[in-house]
PDB file of N, CA and C in Angstrom:
ATOM      1  N   UNK S   1     -26.062  53.678 -13.894  1.00  0.00           N
ATOM      2  CA  UNK S   1     -26.706  52.460 -13.423  1.00  0.00           C
ATOM      3  C   UNK S   1     -25.571  51.279 -13.326  1.00  0.00           C
ATOM      4  N   UNK S   2     -25.598  51.010 -12.753  1.00  0.00           N
ATOM      5  CA  UNK S   2     -24.135  49.521 -12.400  1.00  0.00           C
ATOM      6  C   UNK S   2     -24.885  48.203 -12.240  1.00  0.00           C
ATOM      7  N   UNK S   3     -24.900  47.598 -13.419  1.00  0.00           N
ATOM      8  CA  UNK S   3     -25.272  46.250 -13.510  1.00  0.00           C
ATOM      9  C   UNK S   3     -23.890  45.399 -13.121  1.00  0.00           C
ATOM     10  N   UNK S   4     -24.617  43.895 -12.650  1.00  0.00           N
ATOM     11  CA  UNK S   4     -23.399  43.104 -11.994  1.00  0.00           C
ATOM     12  C   UNK S   4     -23.551  41.657 -12.479  1.00  0.00           C
ATOM     13  N   UNK S   5     -22.355  41.183 -13.035  1.00  0.00           N
ATOM     14  CA  UNK S   5     -22.469  40.565 -13.589  1.00  0.00           C
ATOM     15  C   UNK S   5     -21.682  39.090 -12.974  1.00  0.00           C
ATOM     16  N   UNK S   6     -21.746  37.947 -12.148  1.00  0.00           N
ATOM     17  CA  UNK S   6     -21.380  37.298 -11.512  1.00  0.00           C
ATOM     18  C   UNK S   6     -20.657  36.355 -12.233  1.00  0.00           C
ATOM     19  N   UNK S   7     -19.043  35.803 -12.362  1.00  0.00           N
ATOM     20  CA  UNK S   7     -18.592  34.637 -13.262  1.00  0.00           C
ATOM     21  C   UNK S   7     -18.234  33.820 -12.288  1.00  0.00           C
ATOM     22  N   UNK S   8     -18.786  32.516 -12.666  1.00  0.00           N
ATOM     23  CA  UNK S   8     -18.130  31.576 -11.870  1.00  0.00           C
ATOM     24  C   UNK S   8     -17.713  30.241 -12.446  1.00  0.00           C
ATOM     25  N   UNK S   9     -16.266  30.175 -13.094  1.00  0.00           N
ATOM     26  CA  UNK S   9     -15.727  29.204 -13.940  1.00  0.00           C
ATOM     27  C   UNK S   9     -15.486  27.705 -12.954  1.00  0.00           C
ATOM     28  N   UNK S  10     -16.521  26.922 -12.782  1.00  0.00           N
ATOM     29  CA  UNK S  10     -16.237  25.449 -12.034  1.00  0.00           C
ATOM     30  C   UNK S  10     -15.524  24.456 -13.193  1.00  0.00           C
ATOM     31  N   UNK S  11     -14.627  25.137 -14.185  1.00  0.00           N
ATOM     32  CA  UNK S  11     -13.383  24.022 -14.706  1.00  0.00           C
ATOM     33  C   UNK S  11     -12.346  24.574 -14.489  1.00  0.00           C
ATOM     34  N   UNK S  12     -11.364  23.752 -15.156  1.00  0.00           N
ATOM     35  CA  UNK S  12      -9.569  24.251 -15.088  1.00  0.00           C
ATOM     36  C   UNK S  12      -9.574  25.140 -16.007  1.00  0.00           C
ATOM     37  N   UNK S  13     -10.577  25.071 -16.919  1.00  0.00           N
ATOM     38  CA  UNK S  13     -10.037  25.851 -18.493  1.00  0.00           C
ATOM     39  C   UNK S  13      -9.835  27.251 -17.957  1.00  0.00           C
ATOM     40  N   UNK S  14      -8.655  28.070 -18.679  1.00  0.00           N
ATOM     41  CA  UNK S  14      -8.869  29.502 -18.519  1.00  0.00           C
ATOM     42  C   UNK S  14      -9.887  30.328 -19.563  1.00  0.00           C
ATOM     43  N   UNK S  15     -10.828  31.189 -18.626  1.00  0.00           N
ATOM     44  CA  UNK S  15     -12.004  31.584 -19.343  1.00  0.00           C
ATOM     45  C   UNK S  15     -11.460  33.292 -19.264  1.00  0.00           C
ATOM     46  N   UNK S  16     -11.915  33.772 -20.411  1.00  0.00           N
ATOM     47  CA  UNK S  16     -11.606  35.646 -20.344  1.00  0.00           C
ATOM     48  C   UNK S  16     -12.451  35.922 -19.738  1.00  0.00           C
ATOM     49  N   UNK S  17     -13.082  36.409 -18.633  1.00  0.00           N
ATOM     50  CA  UNK S  17     -13.955  36.896 -17.653  1.00  0.00           C
ATOM     51  C   UNK S  17     -14.171  38.101 -18.247  1.00  0.00           C
ATOM     52  N   UNK S  18     -13.128  39.016 -18.251  1.00  0.00           N
ATOM     53  CA  UNK S  18     -13.500  40.422 -18.928  1.00  0.00           C
ATOM     54  C   UNK S  18     -14.220  40.376 -20.171  1.00  0.00           C
ATOM     55  N   UNK S  19     -13.830  39.430 -21.080  1.00  0.00           N
ATOM     56  CA  UNK S  19     -14.612  39.562 -22.402  1.00  0.00           C
ATOM     57  C   UNK S  19     -16.038  39.062 -21.960  1.00  0.00           C
ATOM     58  N   UNK S  20     -16.434  37.881 -21.365  1.00  0.00           N
ATOM     59  CA  UNK S  20     -17.546  37.686 -21.128  1.00  0.00           C
ATOM     60  C   UNK S  20     -18.361  38.560 -20.303  1.00  0.00           C
ATOM     61  N   UNK S  21     -17.798  39.570 -19.226  1.00  0.00           N
ATOM     62  CA  UNK S  21     -18.515  40.472 -18.338  1.00  0.00           C
ATOM     63  C   UNK S  21     -18.906  41.815 -19.202  1.00  0.00           C
ATOM     64  N   UNK S  22     -17.973  41.815 -20.440  1.00  0.00           N
ATOM     65  CA  UNK S  22     -18.154  42.872 -21.285  1.00  0.00           C
ATOM     66  C   UNK S  22     -19.531  42.438 -22.060  1.00  0.00           C
ATOM     67  N   UNK S  23     -19.357  41.305 -22.701  1.00  0.00           N
ATOM     68  CA  UNK S  23     -20.557  41.145 -23.563  1.00  0.00           C
ATOM     69  C   UNK S  23     -21.823  41.242 -22.928  1.00  0.00           C
ATOM     70  N   UNK S  24     -22.328  40.692 -21.817  1.00  0.00           N
ATOM     71  CA  UNK S  24     -23.246  40.493 -20.829  1.00  0.00           C
ATOM     72  C   UNK S  24     -23.726  42.326 -20.458  1.00  0.00           C
ATOM     73  N   UNK S  25     -22.483  42.933 -19.972  1.00  0.00           N
ATOM     74  CA  UNK S  25     -22.894  44.344 -19.701  1.00  0.00           C
ATOM     75  C   UNK S  25     -23.671  44.687 -20.989  1.00  0.00           C
ATOM     76  N   UNK S  26     -22.951  44.858 -21.965  1.00  0.00           N
ATOM     77  CA  UNK S  26     -23.256  45.734 -23.242  1.00  0.00           C
ATOM     78  C   UNK S  26     -24.558  44.882 -23.618  1.00  0.00           C
ATOM     79  N   UNK S  27     -25.334  43.725 -23.609  1.00  0.00           N
ATOM     80  CA  UNK S  27     -26.313  43.063 -23.615  1.00  0.00           C
ATOM     81  C   UNK S  27     -27.521  43.787 -22.652  1.00  0.00           C
ATOM     82  N   UNK S  28     -26.907  44.058 -21.456  1.00  0.00           N
ATOM     83  CA  UNK S  28     -27.659  44.686 -20.221  1.00  0.00           C
ATOM     84  C   UNK S  28     -28.048  45.936 -20.515  1.00  0.00           C
ATOM     85  N   UNK S  29     -26.920  46.941 -21.120  1.00  0.00           N
ATOM     86  CA  UNK S  29     -27.246  48.148 -21.389  1.00  0.00           C
ATOM     87  C   UNK S  29     -28.174  48.468 -22.649  1.00  0.00           C
ATOM     88  N   UNK S  30     -28.010  47.810 -23.465  1.00  0.00           N
ATOM     89  CA  UNK S  30     -28.741  47.675 -24.719  1.00  0.00           C
ATOM     90  C   UNK S  30     -30.596  47.558 -24.102  1.00  0.00           C
ATOM     91  N   UNK S  31     -30.955  46.667 -23.223  1.00  0.00           N
ATOM     92  CA  UNK S  31     -32.184  46.463 -22.718  1.00  0.00           C
ATOM     93  C   UNK S  31     -32.906  47.818 -22.041  1.00  0.00           C
ATOM     94  N   UNK S  32     -32.075  48.627 -21.428  1.00  0.00           N
ATOM     95  CA  UNK S  32     -32.314  50.033 -21.031  1.00  0.00           C
ATOM     96  C   UNK S  32     -33.141  49.936 -19.767  1.00  0.00           C
ATOM     97  N   UNK S  33     -32.986  49.228 -19.257  1.00  0.00           N
ATOM     98  CA  UNK S  33     -33.534  48.715 -17.644  1.00  0.00           C
ATOM     99  C   UNK S  33     -33.336  49.721 -16.899  1.00  0.00           C
ATOM    100  N   UNK S  34     -34.603  50.096 -15.853  1.00  0.00           N
ATOM    101  CA  UNK S  34     -34.786  51.212 -15.256  1.00  0.00           C
ATOM    102  C   UNK S  34     -34.028  51.159 -13.990  1.00  0.00           C
ATOM    103  N   UNK S  35     -33.511  49.834 -13.569  1.00  0.00           N
ATOM    104  CA  UNK S  35     -33.152  49.547 -12.238  1.00  0.00           C
ATOM    105  C   UNK S  35     -31.623  48.901 -12.427  1.00  0.00           C
ATOM    106  N   UNK S  36     -30.668  48.556 -11.779  1.00  0.00           N
ATOM    107  CA  UNK S  36     -29.766  47.760 -12.014  1.00  0.00           C
ATOM    108  C   UNK S  36     -29.993  46.222 -11.969  1.00  0.00           C
ATOM    109  N   UNK S  37     -29.426  45.573 -12.693  1.00  0.00           N
ATOM    110  CA  UNK S  37     -29.676  43.856 -12.931  1.00  0.00           C
ATOM    111  C   UNK S  37     -28.003  43.236 -12.520  1.00  0.00           C
ATOM    112  N   UNK S  38     -28.587  42.080 -12.060  1.00  0.00           N
ATOM    113  CA  UNK S  38     -27.869  41.231 -11.679  1.00  0.00           C
ATOM    114  C   UNK S  38     -27.839  39.979 -12.563  1.00  0.00           C
ATOM    115  N   UNK S  39     -26.751  39.394 -13.146  1.00  0.00           N
ATOM    116  CA  UNK S  39     -26.698  38.072 -13.528  1.00  0.00           C
ATOM    117  C   UNK S  39     -25.652  37.097 -13.333  1.00  0.00           C
ATOM    118  N   UNK S  40     -26.282  35.735 -13.422  1.00  0.00           N
ATOM    119  CA  UNK S  40     -24.930  35.133 -13.024  1.00  0.00           C
ATOM    120  C   UNK S  40     -24.515  34.176 -14.461  1.00  0.00           C
ATOM    121  N   UNK S  41     -23.192  33.800 -14.185  1.00  0.00           N
ATOM    122  CA  UNK S  41     -22.940  33.159 -15.388  1.00  0.00           C
ATOM    123  C   UNK S  41     -21.921  32.021 -15.207  1.00  0.00           C
ATOM    124  N   UNK S  42     -22.278  30.965 -15.358  1.00  0.00           N
ATOM    125  CA  UNK S  42     -21.566  29.439 -14.831  1.00  0.00           C
ATOM    126  C   UNK S  42     -20.701  28.857 -15.959  1.00  0.00           C
ATOM    127  N   UNK S  43     -19.655  28.730 -15.880  1.00  0.00           N
ATOM    128  CA  UNK S  43     -18.851  27.900 -17.138  1.00  0.00           C
ATOM    129  C   UNK S  43     -18.805  26.599 -16.644  1.00  0.00           C
ATOM    130  N   UNK S  44     -19.053  25.551 -16.893  1.00  0.00           N
ATOM    131  CA  UNK S  44     -19.462  23.873 -16.357  1.00  0.00           C
ATOM    132  C   UNK S  44     -18.856  23.400 -17.280  1.00  0.00           C
ATOM    133  N   UNK S  45     -18.337  22.137 -16.995  1.00  0.00           N
ATOM    134  CA  UNK S  45     -17.803  20.900 -17.768  1.00  0.00           C
ATOM    135  C   UNK S  45     -18.611  20.446 -18.523  1.00  0.00           C
ATOM    136  N   UNK S  46     -18.457  19.416 -19.663  1.00  0.00           N
ATOM    137  CA  UNK S  46     -19.268  18.916 -20.127  1.00  0.00           C
ATOM    138  C   UNK S  46     -20.293  17.860 -19.516  1.00  0.00           C
ATOM    139  N   UNK S  47     -19.321  17.287 -18.678  1.00  0.00           N
ATOM    140  CA  UNK S  47     -20.236  16.169 -17.334  1.00  0.00           C
ATOM    141  C   UNK S  47     -21.418  16.889 -16.880  1.00  0.00           C
ATOM    142  N   UNK S  48     -21.150  18.220 -16.211  1.00  0.00           N
ATOM    143  CA  UNK S  48     -21.869  19.092 -15.178  1.00  0.00           C
ATOM    144  C   UNK S  48     -23.558  19.536 -16.443  1.00  0.00           C
ATOM    145  N   UNK S  49     -22.931  20.005 -17.594  1.00  0.00           N
ATOM    146  CA  UNK S  49     -23.770  20.261 -18.583  1.00  0.00           C
ATOM    147  C   UNK S  49     -24.941  19.191 -18.894  1.00  0.00           C
ATOM    148  N   UNK S  50     -24.363  18.020 -18.963  1.00  0.00           N
ATOM    149  CA  UNK S  50     -24.801  16.757 -19.648  1.00  0.00           C
ATOM    150  C   UNK S  50     -26.032  16.287 -18.399  1.00  0.00           C
ATOM    151  N   UNK S  51     -25.655  16.435 -17.023  1.00  0.00           N
ATOM    152  CA  UNK S  51     -26.292  16.212 -16.122  1.00  0.00           C
ATOM    153  C   UNK S  51     -27.400  17.150 -16.020  1.00  0.00           C
ATOM    154  N   UNK S  52     -27.173  18.494 -16.026  1.00  0.00           N
ATOM    155  CA  UNK S  52     -28.313  19.594 -15.772  1.00  0.00           C
ATOM    156  C   UNK S  52     -29.120  19.405 -17.119  1.00  0.00           C
ATOM    157  N   UNK S  53     -28.635  18.831 -18.488  1.00  0.00           N
ATOM    158  CA  UNK S  53     -30.135  18.759 -19.304  1.00  0.00           C
ATOM    159  C   UNK S  53     -30.755  17.732 -19.214  1.00  0.00           C
ATOM    160  N   UNK S  54     -30.298  16.590 -18.526  1.00  0.00           N
ATOM    161  CA  UNK S  54     -30.991  15.496 -18.084  1.00  0.00           C
ATOM    162  C   UNK S  54     -31.858  15.547 -17.197  1.00  0.00           C
ATOM    163  N   UNK S  55     -31.490  16.555 -16.161  1.00  0.00           N
ATOM    164  CA  UNK S  55     -32.605  16.661 -14.893  1.00  0.00           C
ATOM    165  C   UNK S  55     -33.566  17.767 -15.510  1.00  0.00           C
ATOM    166  N   UNK S  56     -33.466  18.593 -16.251  1.00  0.00           N
ATOM    167  CA  UNK S  56     -34.293  20.008 -16.624  1.00  0.00           C
ATOM    168  C   UNK S  56     -35.071  19.728 -17.617  1.00  0.00           C
ATOM    169  N   UNK S  57     -34.289  18.858 -18.764  1.00  0.00           N
ATOM    170  CA  UNK S  57     -34.978  18.872 -20.085  1.00  0.00           C
ATOM    171  C   UNK S  57     -35.015  17.437 -20.620  1.00  0.00           C
ATOM    172  N   UNK S  58     -34.796  16.684 -19.823  1.00  0.00           N
ATOM    173  CA  UNK S  58     -34.932  15.189 -20.058  1.00  0.00           C
ATOM    174  C   UNK S  58     -34.173  14.962 -21.247  1.00  0.00           C
ATOM    175  N   UNK S  59     -33.031  15.727 -21.648  1.00  0.00           N
ATOM    176  CA  UNK S  59     -32.200  15.076 -23.012  1.00  0.00           C
ATOM    177  C   UNK S  59     -30.796  14.878 -22.525  1.00  0.00           C
ATOM    178  N   UNK S  60     -30.508  13.446 -23.133  1.00  0.00           N
ATOM    179  CA  UNK S  60     -29.435  12.801 -22.494  1.00  0.00           C
ATOM    180  C   UNK S  60     -27.855  13.327 -22.920  1.00  0.00           C
ATOM    181  N   UNK S  61     -27.495  14.220 -23.542  1.00  0.00           N
ATOM    182  CA  UNK S  61     -26.469  15.032 -24.178  1.00  0.00           C
ATOM    183  C   UNK S  61     -26.507  16.252 -23.298  1.00  0.00           C
ATOM    184  N   UNK S  62     -24.924  16.920 -23.541  1.00  0.00           N
ATOM    185  CA  UNK S  62     -24.858  17.871 -22.956  1.00  0.00           C
ATOM    186  C   UNK S  62     -25.333  18.977 -24.004  1.00  0.00           C
ATOM    187  N   UNK S  63     -25.755  20.130 -23.129  1.00  0.00           N
ATOM    188  CA  UNK S  63     -26.278  21.251 -24.068  1.00  0.00           C
ATOM    189  C   UNK S  63     -24.941  22.508 -23.668  1.00  0.00           C
ATOM    190  N   UNK S  64     -25.135  23.102 -24.931  1.00  0.00           N
ATOM    191  CA  UNK S  64     -24.202  23.947 -25.074  1.00  0.00           C
ATOM    192  C   UNK S  64     -24.316  25.151 -24.111  1.00  0.00           C
ATOM    193  N   UNK S  65     -25.498  25.474 -24.143  1.00  0.00           N
ATOM    194  CA  UNK S  65     -26.199  26.594 -23.519  1.00  0.00           C
ATOM    195  C   UNK S  65     -27.524  26.072 -22.470  1.00  0.00           C
ATOM    196  N   UNK S  66     -27.416  26.518 -21.035  1.00  0.00           N
ATOM    197  CA  UNK S  66     -28.956  26.563 -20.526  1.00  0.00           C
ATOM    198  C   UNK S  66     -28.771  27.877 -19.412  1.00  0.00           C
ATOM    199  N   UNK S  67     -29.945  28.311 -19.627  1.00  0.00           N
ATOM    200  CA  UNK S  67     -30.529  29.580 -19.161  1.00  0.00           C
ATOM    201  C   UNK S  67     -31.470  29.272 -17.912  1.00  0.00           C
ATOM    202  N   UNK S  68     -31.562  29.806 -16.962  1.00  0.00           N
ATOM    203  CA  UNK S  68     -32.471  29.533 -16.127  1.00  0.00           C
ATOM    204  C   UNK S  68     -32.818  31.183 -15.440  1.00  0.00           C
ATOM    205  N   UNK S  69     -34.388  31.566 -15.429  1.00  0.00           N
ATOM    206  CA  UNK S  69     -34.513  32.893 -14.922  1.00  0.00           C
ATOM    207  C   UNK S  69     -35.054  32.524 -13.344  1.00  0.00           C
ATOM    208  N   UNK S  70     -35.124  33.681 -12.424  1.00  0.00           N
ATOM    209  CA  UNK S  70     -35.577  33.244 -11.185  1.00  0.00           C
ATOM    210  C   UNK S  70     -37.187  33.449 -11.252  1.00  0.00           C
ATOM    211  N   UNK S  71     -37.688  32.325 -10.769  1.00  0.00           N
ATOM    212  CA  UNK S  71     -39.409  32.154 -10.889  1.00  0.00           C
ATOM    213  C   UNK S  71     -40.168  33.694 -10.316  1.00  0.00           C
ATOM    214  N   UNK S  72     -40.907  34.148 -11.153  1.00  0.00           N
ATOM    215  CA  UNK S  72     -41.759  35.246 -11.205  1.00  0.00           C
ATOM    216  C   UNK S  72     -42.632  35.368 -12.296  1.00  0.00           C
ATOM    217  N   UNK S  73     -43.432  35.859 -12.459  1.00  0.00           N
ATOM    218  CA  UNK S  73     -44.664  36.084 -13.550  1.00  0.00           C
ATOM    219  C   UNK S  73     -43.668  37.039 -14.334  1.00  0.00           C
ATOM    220  N   UNK S  74     -42.604  37.688 -14.283  1.00  0.00           N
ATOM    221  CA  UNK S  74     -42.110  38.874 -15.092  1.00  0.00           C
ATOM    222  C   UNK S  74     -40.524  38.118 -15.370  1.00  0.00           C
ATOM    223  N   UNK S  75     -40.116  36.759 -14.840  1.00  0.00           N
ATOM    224  CA  UNK S  75     -39.052  36.192 -15.196  1.00  0.00           C
ATOM    225  C   UNK S  75     -37.911  36.901 -14.563  1.00  0.00           C
ATOM    226  N   UNK S  76     -38.194  37.750 -13.745  1.00  0.00           N
ATOM    227  CA  UNK S  76     -36.753  38.208 -12.782  1.00  0.00           C
ATOM    228  C   UNK S  76     -37.783  38.737 -11.269  1.00  0.00           C
ATOM    229  N   UNK S  77     -36.497  38.782 -10.559  1.00  0.00           N
ATOM    230  CA  UNK S  77     -37.139  38.820  -9.193  1.00  0.00           C
ATOM    231  C   UNK S  77     -36.358  40.142  -8.684  1.00  0.00           C
ATOM    232  N   UNK S  78     -37.020  40.971  -8.075  1.00  0.00           N
ATOM    233  CA  UNK S  78     -36.734  42.260  -7.536  1.00  0.00           C
ATOM    234  C   UNK S  78     -35.894  42.227  -6.123  1.00  0.00           C
ATOM    235  N   UNK S  79     -34.787  42.282  -5.881  1.00  0.00           N
ATOM    236  CA  UNK S  79     -34.156  42.312  -4.603  1.00  0.00           C
ATOM    237  C   UNK S  79     -33.728  43.772  -4.123  1.00  0.00           C
ATOM    238  N   UNK S  80     -34.183  44.377  -3.421  1.00  0.00           N
ATOM    239  CA  UNK S  80     -34.151  45.694  -2.940  1.00  0.00           C
ATOM    240  C   UNK S  80     -34.441  46.687  -4.254  1.00  0.00           C
ATOM    241  N   UNK S  81     -33.117  47.228  -4.629  1.00  0.00           N
ATOM    242  CA  UNK S  81     -33.128  47.448  -6.137  1.00  0.00           C
ATOM    243  C   UNK S  81     -32.619  47.273  -7.084  1.00  0.00           C
ATOM    244  N   UNK S  82     -32.101  45.547  -7.087  1.00  0.00           N
ATOM    245  CA  UNK S  82     -31.318  45.135  -8.161  1.00  0.00           C
ATOM    246  C   UNK S  82     -32.468  44.236  -8.838  1.00  0.00           C
ATOM    247  N   UNK S  83     -32.453  43.787 -10.144  1.00  0.00           N
ATOM    248  CA  UNK S  83     -33.485  42.728 -10.775  1.00  0.00           C
ATOM    249  C   UNK S  83     -32.492  41.807 -10.797  1.00  0.00           C
ATOM    250  N   UNK S  84     -32.850  40.696 -10.015  1.00  0.00           N
ATOM    251  CA  UNK S  84     -32.020  39.695 -10.189  1.00  0.00           C
ATOM    252  C   UNK S  84     -32.593  38.606 -11.371  1.00  0.00           C
ATOM    253  N   UNK S  85     -31.763  38.590 -12.710  1.00  0.00           N
ATOM    254  CA  UNK S  85     -32.177  38.124 -13.649  1.00  0.00           C
ATOM    255  C   UNK S  85     -32.321  36.391 -14.070  1.00  0.00           C
ATOM    256  N   UNK S  86     -31.248  35.989 -12.974  1.00  0.00           N
ATOM    257  CA  UNK S  86     -31.191  34.234 -13.228  1.00  0.00           C
ATOM    258  C   UNK S  86     -29.531  34.324 -13.625  1.00  0.00           C
ATOM    259  N   UNK S  87     -29.673  32.914 -14.012  1.00  0.00           N
ATOM    260  CA  UNK S  87     -28.124  32.301 -14.441  1.00  0.00           C
ATOM    261  C   UNK S  87     -28.117  31.881 -16.036  1.00  0.00           C
ATOM    262  N   UNK S  88     -26.932  32.190 -16.304  1.00  0.00           N
ATOM    263  CA  UNK S  88     -26.558  31.284 -17.747  1.00  0.00           C
ATOM    264  C   UNK S  88     -25.534  30.457 -17.641  1.00  0.00           C
ATOM    265  N   UNK S  89     -25.842  29.182 -18.063  1.00  0.00           N
ATOM    266  CA  UNK S  89     -25.007  28.093 -17.823  1.00  0.00           C
ATOM    267  C   UNK S  89     -24.028  27.748 -18.986  1.00  0.00           C
ATOM    268  N   UNK S  90     -23.104  27.829 -19.328  1.00  0.00           N
ATOM    269  CA  UNK S  90     -22.136  27.593 -20.705  1.00  0.00           C
ATOM    270  C   UNK S  90     -21.046  26.428 -20.353  1.00  0.00           C
ATOM    271  N   UNK S  91     -21.365  25.499 -21.465  1.00  0.00           N
ATOM    272  CA  UNK S  91     -20.421  24.497 -21.729  1.00  0.00           C
ATOM    273  C   UNK S  91     -19.190  25.098 -21.892  1.00  0.00           C
ATOM    274  N   UNK S  92     -17.946  24.368 -21.203  1.00  0.00           N
ATOM    275  CA  UNK S  92     -16.654  24.890 -21.385  1.00  0.00           C
ATOM    276  C   UNK S  92     -16.211  24.258 -22.689  1.00  0.00           C
ATOM    277  N   UNK S  93     -16.506  22.937 -23.054  1.00  0.00           N
ATOM    278  CA  UNK S  93     -16.173  22.487 -24.293  1.00  0.00           C
ATOM    279  C   UNK S  93     -16.508  23.479 -25.513  1.00  0.00           C
ATOM    280  N   UNK S  94     -17.315  24.403 -25.438  1.00  0.00           N
ATOM    281  CA  UNK S  94     -17.924  25.283 -26.274  1.00  0.00           C
ATOM    282  C   UNK S  94     -17.206  26.547 -26.432  1.00  0.00           C
ATOM    283  N   UNK S  95     -16.340  26.762 -25.184  1.00  0.00           N
ATOM    284  CA  UNK S  95     -15.836  28.110 -25.143  1.00  0.00           C
ATOM    285  C   UNK S  95     -14.783  28.217 -26.108  1.00  0.00           C
TER     286      UNK S  95
END
């Protein structure tokens, strides 16, 4: 089964994408899903994380990590044969 990890670095900081991908894939394999899964990982600036945290959680500070699942009663969306799990946003200051 082939899971897909989409990594988007929205900062100028260098990120070890292979390490991030390997950690996420190990986690997905641990879950023993019956279908391939897709997960997006976004590396964002502290200002971007502060804005998202204020918008979604009403907090004035930057979050270290935010996660958003695709809306459904099972917290995942089946797109064809792929389970779309959602997005994880990581504050680049914490990497």
